[in-house]
């Protein structure tokens, strides 16, 4: 309550009359004898409602209305018009006046109108504030959900990394083969301008490529000598085993395709399905190259790591047969030091 009302009228008697009646009702009144004086008050005070005469020396009530509605649409405006001036009254309504009263007016009528206007206005403000607080709430909750999703995402990633570390540890890998091939894959993908979801699928596919080895027994996986034909047959099932494990998980469906095809070869001589060329997902065609890089530049029980040059000559040799020719060219265009930065070690 105790709302602030600004009365703008060039006739002192009307100003005094209105303010006396409205103060009686508990409103706080400010008085202005012209439009300029009105704006001085509007700049300083929190005015809830303006009562303005139309015909005044200098700027008119219509000017006041126009300017006021441009800076503040929350202030209610009641226009006082002459009886002969009905067209102007309608104009005022179009310009955003909330109501008008014709002269000569009864004070009771003014008080009633003011009361109604202020009630309507406070409802409108309440509604607006409610909307703002609603929007804020939605924003806050969206942010909360985003944070939770991020945490969840991170937890997924950590779980996958733990799984991969366990797999690598079982094969007594030095460092993490899986993480290195993932990094190499990301380097190639960045040159191919692969981004967003597709990039994520590629990275996870490379990281998890050998998940299926979980289903291969120790005496085959860790056998120091050569595998016999039967053992080799079992070993070659690891892409399908990995696919069967991960394709069930919704967010790993894409990576699972890469896992299934990571031993396919460009010329169709790979396994398990003997896919050819573009039938092989691009992630797996990239993987074929970076897996060779990592295999050749890592120590093996039966040999030391090979020099980087032997990797590039291997890729040149099998460009177009084992390896996708375009991706081979891309591989060969990447300078050695970038691969080294990626792997975290120097090649021979
Ligand atoms: Fe594999
Ligand atoms: Fe591997």
PDB file of N, CA, C and O in Angstrom, residues 240-271:
ATOM      1  N   UNK A 240      34.250 -59.684 -31.917  1.00  0.00           N
ATOM      2  CA  UNK A 240      32.826 -59.987 -31.727  1.00  0.00           C
ATOM      3  C   UNK A 240      32.455 -60.063 -30.250  1.00  0.00           C
ATOM      4  O   UNK A 240      31.365 -59.639 -29.859  1.00  0.00           O
ATOM      5  N   UNK A 241      33.372 -60.601 -29.461  1.00  0.00           N
ATOM      6  CA  UNK A 241      33.095 -60.654 -28.015  1.00  0.00           C
ATOM      7  C   UNK A 241      32.956 -59.231 -27.464  1.00  0.00           C
ATOM      8  O   UNK A 241      32.023 -58.915 -26.736  1.00  0.00           O
ATOM      9  N   UNK A 242      33.886 -58.362 -27.866  1.00  0.00           N
ATOM     10  CA  UNK A 242      33.836 -56.963 -27.412  1.00  0.00           C
ATOM     11  C   UNK A 242      32.552 -56.289 -27.852  1.00  0.00           C
ATOM     12  O   UNK A 242      31.903 -55.579 -27.074  1.00  0.00           O
ATOM     13  N   UNK A 243      32.172 -56.552 -29.099  1.00  0.00           N
ATOM     14  CA  UNK A 243      30.933 -55.959 -29.624  1.00  0.00           C
ATOM     15  C   UNK A 243      29.739 -56.431 -28.807  1.00  0.00           C
ATOM     16  O   UNK A 243      28.892 -55.630 -28.399  1.00  0.00           O
ATOM     17  N   UNK A 244      29.701 -57.751 -28.541  1.00  0.00           N
ATOM     18  CA  UNK A 244      28.570 -58.316 -27.791  1.00  0.00           C
ATOM     19  C   UNK A 244      28.478 -57.696 -26.396  1.00  0.00           C
ATOM     20  O   UNK A 244      27.383 -57.439 -25.888  1.00  0.00           O
ATOM     21  N   UNK A 245      29.607 -57.419 -25.807  1.00  0.00           N
ATOM     22  CA  UNK A 245      29.595 -56.837 -24.453  1.00  0.00           C
ATOM     23  C   UNK A 245      29.114 -55.390 -24.491  1.00  0.00           C
ATOM     24  O   UNK A 245      28.284 -54.974 -23.691  1.00  0.00           O
ATOM     25  N   UNK A 246      29.610 -54.599 -25.454  1.00  0.00           N
ATOM     26  CA  UNK A 246      29.395 -53.142 -25.388  1.00  0.00           C
ATOM     27  C   UNK A 246      28.201 -52.636 -26.187  1.00  0.00           C
ATOM     28  O   UNK A 246      27.652 -51.577 -25.867  1.00  0.00           O
ATOM     29  N   UNK A 247      27.768 -53.389 -27.207  1.00  0.00           N
ATOM     30  CA  UNK A 247      26.673 -52.877 -28.046  1.00  0.00           C
ATOM     31  C   UNK A 247      25.367 -52.785 -27.259  1.00  0.00           C
ATOM     32  O   UNK A 247      24.458 -52.065 -27.642  1.00  0.00           O
ATOM     33  N   UNK A 248      25.294 -53.503 -26.159  1.00  0.00           N
ATOM     34  CA  UNK A 248      24.096 -53.454 -25.311  1.00  0.00           C
ATOM     35  C   UNK A 248      23.988 -52.111 -24.576  1.00  0.00           C
ATOM     36  O   UNK A 248      22.915 -51.739 -24.125  1.00  0.00           O
ATOM     37  N   UNK A 249      25.131 -51.460 -24.407  1.00  0.00           N
ATOM     38  CA  UNK A 249      25.130 -50.205 -23.643  1.00  0.00           C
ATOM     39  C   UNK A 249      24.856 -49.067 -24.613  1.00  0.00           C
ATOM     40  O   UNK A 249      25.580 -48.881 -25.589  1.00  0.00           O
ATOM     41  N   UNK A 250      23.775 -48.343 -24.324  1.00  0.00           N
ATOM     42  CA  UNK A 250      23.282 -47.347 -25.264  1.00  0.00           C
ATOM     43  C   UNK A 250      24.361 -46.385 -25.764  1.00  0.00           C
ATOM     44  O   UNK A 250      24.528 -46.196 -26.960  1.00  0.00           O
ATOM     45  N   UNK A 251      25.107 -45.788 -24.835  1.00  0.00           N
ATOM     46  CA  UNK A 251      26.054 -44.748 -25.264  1.00  0.00           C
ATOM     47  C   UNK A 251      27.335 -45.334 -25.854  1.00  0.00           C
ATOM     48  O   UNK A 251      28.215 -44.597 -26.278  1.00  0.00           O
ATOM     49  N   UNK A 252      27.420 -46.670 -25.926  1.00  0.00           N
ATOM     50  CA  UNK A 252      28.605 -47.285 -26.529  1.00  0.00           C
ATOM     51  C   UNK A 252      28.281 -48.002 -27.846  1.00  0.00           C
ATOM     52  O   UNK A 252      29.124 -48.707 -28.395  1.00  0.00           O
ATOM     53  N   UNK A 253      27.069 -47.794 -28.357  1.00  0.00           N
ATOM     54  CA  UNK A 253      26.674 -48.446 -29.619  1.00  0.00           C
ATOM     55  C   UNK A 253      27.615 -48.056 -30.760  1.00  0.00           C
ATOM     56  O   UNK A 253      28.052 -48.908 -31.521  1.00  0.00           O
ATOM     57  N   UNK A 254      27.908 -46.743 -30.865  1.00  0.00           N
ATOM     58  CA  UNK A 254      28.803 -46.258 -31.919  1.00  0.00           C
ATOM     59  C   UNK A 254      30.195 -46.846 -31.785  1.00  0.00           C
ATOM     60  O   UNK A 254      30.711 -47.475 -32.731  1.00  0.00           O
ATOM     61  N   UNK A 255      30.824 -46.697 -30.609  1.00  0.00           N
ATOM     62  CA  UNK A 255      32.143 -47.301 -30.407  1.00  0.00           C
ATOM     63  C   UNK A 255      32.141 -48.812 -30.653  1.00  0.00           C
ATOM     64  O   UNK A 255      33.117 -49.357 -31.182  1.00  0.00           O
ATOM     65  N   UNK A 256      31.029 -49.481 -30.327  1.00  0.00           N
ATOM     66  CA  UNK A 256      30.976 -50.937 -30.500  1.00  0.00           C
ATOM     67  C   UNK A 256      31.170 -51.329 -31.968  1.00  0.00           C
ATOM     68  O   UNK A 256      31.790 -52.349 -32.278  1.00  0.00           O
ATOM     69  N   UNK A 257      30.668 -50.481 -32.890  1.00  0.00           N
ATOM     70  CA  UNK A 257      30.861 -50.753 -34.325  1.00  0.00           C
ATOM     71  C   UNK A 257      32.353 -50.738 -34.679  1.00  0.00           C
ATOM     72  O   UNK A 257      32.815 -51.534 -35.490  1.00  0.00           O
ATOM     73  N   UNK A 258      33.065 -49.810 -34.083  1.00  0.00           N
ATOM     74  CA  UNK A 258      34.515 -49.729 -34.343  1.00  0.00           C
ATOM     75  C   UNK A 258      35.222 -50.951 -33.751  1.00  0.00           C
ATOM     76  O   UNK A 258      36.124 -51.527 -34.355  1.00  0.00           O
ATOM     77  N   UNK A 259      34.760 -51.350 -32.569  1.00  0.00           N
ATOM     78  CA  UNK A 259      35.362 -52.515 -31.902  1.00  0.00           C
ATOM     79  C   UNK A 259      35.183 -53.770 -32.763  1.00  0.00           C
ATOM     80  O   UNK A 259      36.110 -54.543 -32.964  1.00  0.00           O
ATOM     81  N   UNK A 260      33.989 -53.900 -33.328  1.00  0.00           N
ATOM     82  CA  UNK A 260      33.692 -55.075 -34.157  1.00  0.00           C
ATOM     83  C   UNK A 260      34.571 -55.119 -35.405  1.00  0.00           C
ATOM     84  O   UNK A 260      34.951 -56.189 -35.869  1.00  0.00           O
ATOM     85  N   UNK A 261      34.914 -53.939 -35.929  1.00  0.00           N
ATOM     86  CA  UNK A 261      35.595 -53.903 -37.237  1.00  0.00           C
ATOM     87  C   UNK A 261      37.072 -53.507 -37.143  1.00  0.00           C
ATOM     88  O   UNK A 261      37.689 -53.247 -38.169  1.00  0.00           O
ATOM     89  N   UNK A 262      37.641 -53.503 -35.933  1.00  0.00           N
ATOM     90  CA  UNK A 262      39.001 -52.940 -35.826  1.00  0.00           C
ATOM     91  C   UNK A 262      40.099 -53.820 -36.431  1.00  0.00           C
ATOM     92  O   UNK A 262      41.229 -53.375 -36.583  1.00  0.00           O
ATOM     93  N   UNK A 263      39.754 -55.063 -36.805  1.00  0.00           N
ATOM     94  CA  UNK A 263      40.762 -55.896 -37.491  1.00  0.00           C
ATOM     95  C   UNK A 263      40.417 -56.144 -38.953  1.00  0.00           C
ATOM     96  O   UNK A 263      41.014 -56.992 -39.596  1.00  0.00           O
ATOM     97  N   UNK A 264      39.414 -55.387 -39.451  1.00  0.00           N
ATOM     98  CA  UNK A 264      39.121 -55.492 -40.884  1.00  0.00           C
ATOM     99  C   UNK A 264      40.242 -54.791 -41.652  1.00  0.00           C
ATOM    100  O   UNK A 264      40.880 -53.876 -41.134  1.00  0.00           O
ATOM    101  N   UNK A 265      40.459 -55.228 -42.900  1.00  0.00           N
ATOM    102  CA  UNK A 265      41.486 -54.584 -43.722  1.00  0.00           C
ATOM    103  C   UNK A 265      40.859 -54.034 -44.993  1.00  0.00           C
ATOM    104  O   UNK A 265      39.894 -54.604 -45.503  1.00  0.00           O
ATOM    105  N   UNK A 266      41.476 -52.972 -45.487  1.00  0.00           N
ATOM    106  CA  UNK A 266      40.910 -52.229 -46.622  1.00  0.00           C
ATOM    107  C   UNK A 266      40.613 -53.137 -47.824  1.00  0.00           C
ATOM    108  O   UNK A 266      39.625 -52.970 -48.517  1.00  0.00           O
ATOM    109  N   UNK A 267      41.473 -54.146 -48.056  1.00  0.00           N
ATOM    110  CA  UNK A 267      41.284 -55.013 -49.230  1.00  0.00           C
ATOM    111  C   UNK A 267      40.389 -56.221 -48.950  1.00  0.00           C
ATOM    112  O   UNK A 267      40.243 -57.117 -49.790  1.00  0.00           O
ATOM    113  N   UNK A 268      39.794 -56.270 -47.752  1.00  0.00           N
ATOM    114  CA  UNK A 268      38.845 -57.347 -47.460  1.00  0.00           C
ATOM    115  C   UNK A 268      39.485 -58.592 -46.868  1.00  0.00           C
ATOM    116  O   UNK A 268      38.809 -59.619 -46.707  1.00  0.00           O
ATOM    117  N   UNK A 269      40.765 -58.530 -46.520  1.00  0.00           N
ATOM    118  CA  UNK A 269      41.444 -59.715 -45.984  1.00  0.00           C
ATOM    119  C   UNK A 269      41.430 -59.756 -44.454  1.00  0.00           C
ATOM    120  O   UNK A 269      42.050 -60.626 -43.848  1.00  0.00           O
ATOM    121  N   UNK A 270      40.701 -58.837 -43.844  1.00  0.00           N
ATOM    122  CA  UNK A 270      40.675 -58.806 -42.373  1.00  0.00           C
ATOM    123  C   UNK A 270      39.599 -59.703 -41.796  1.00  0.00           C
ATOM    124  O   UNK A 270      38.963 -60.476 -42.503  1.00  0.00           O
ATOM    125  N   UNK A 271      39.370 -59.580 -40.507  1.00  0.00           N
ATOM    126  CA  UNK A 271      38.320 -60.374 -39.860  1.00  0.00           C
ATOM    127  C   UNK A 271      37.526 -59.473 -38.914  1.00  0.00           C
ATOM    128  O   UNK A 271      38.003 -58.385 -38.586  1.00  0.00           O
TER     129      UNK A 271
END
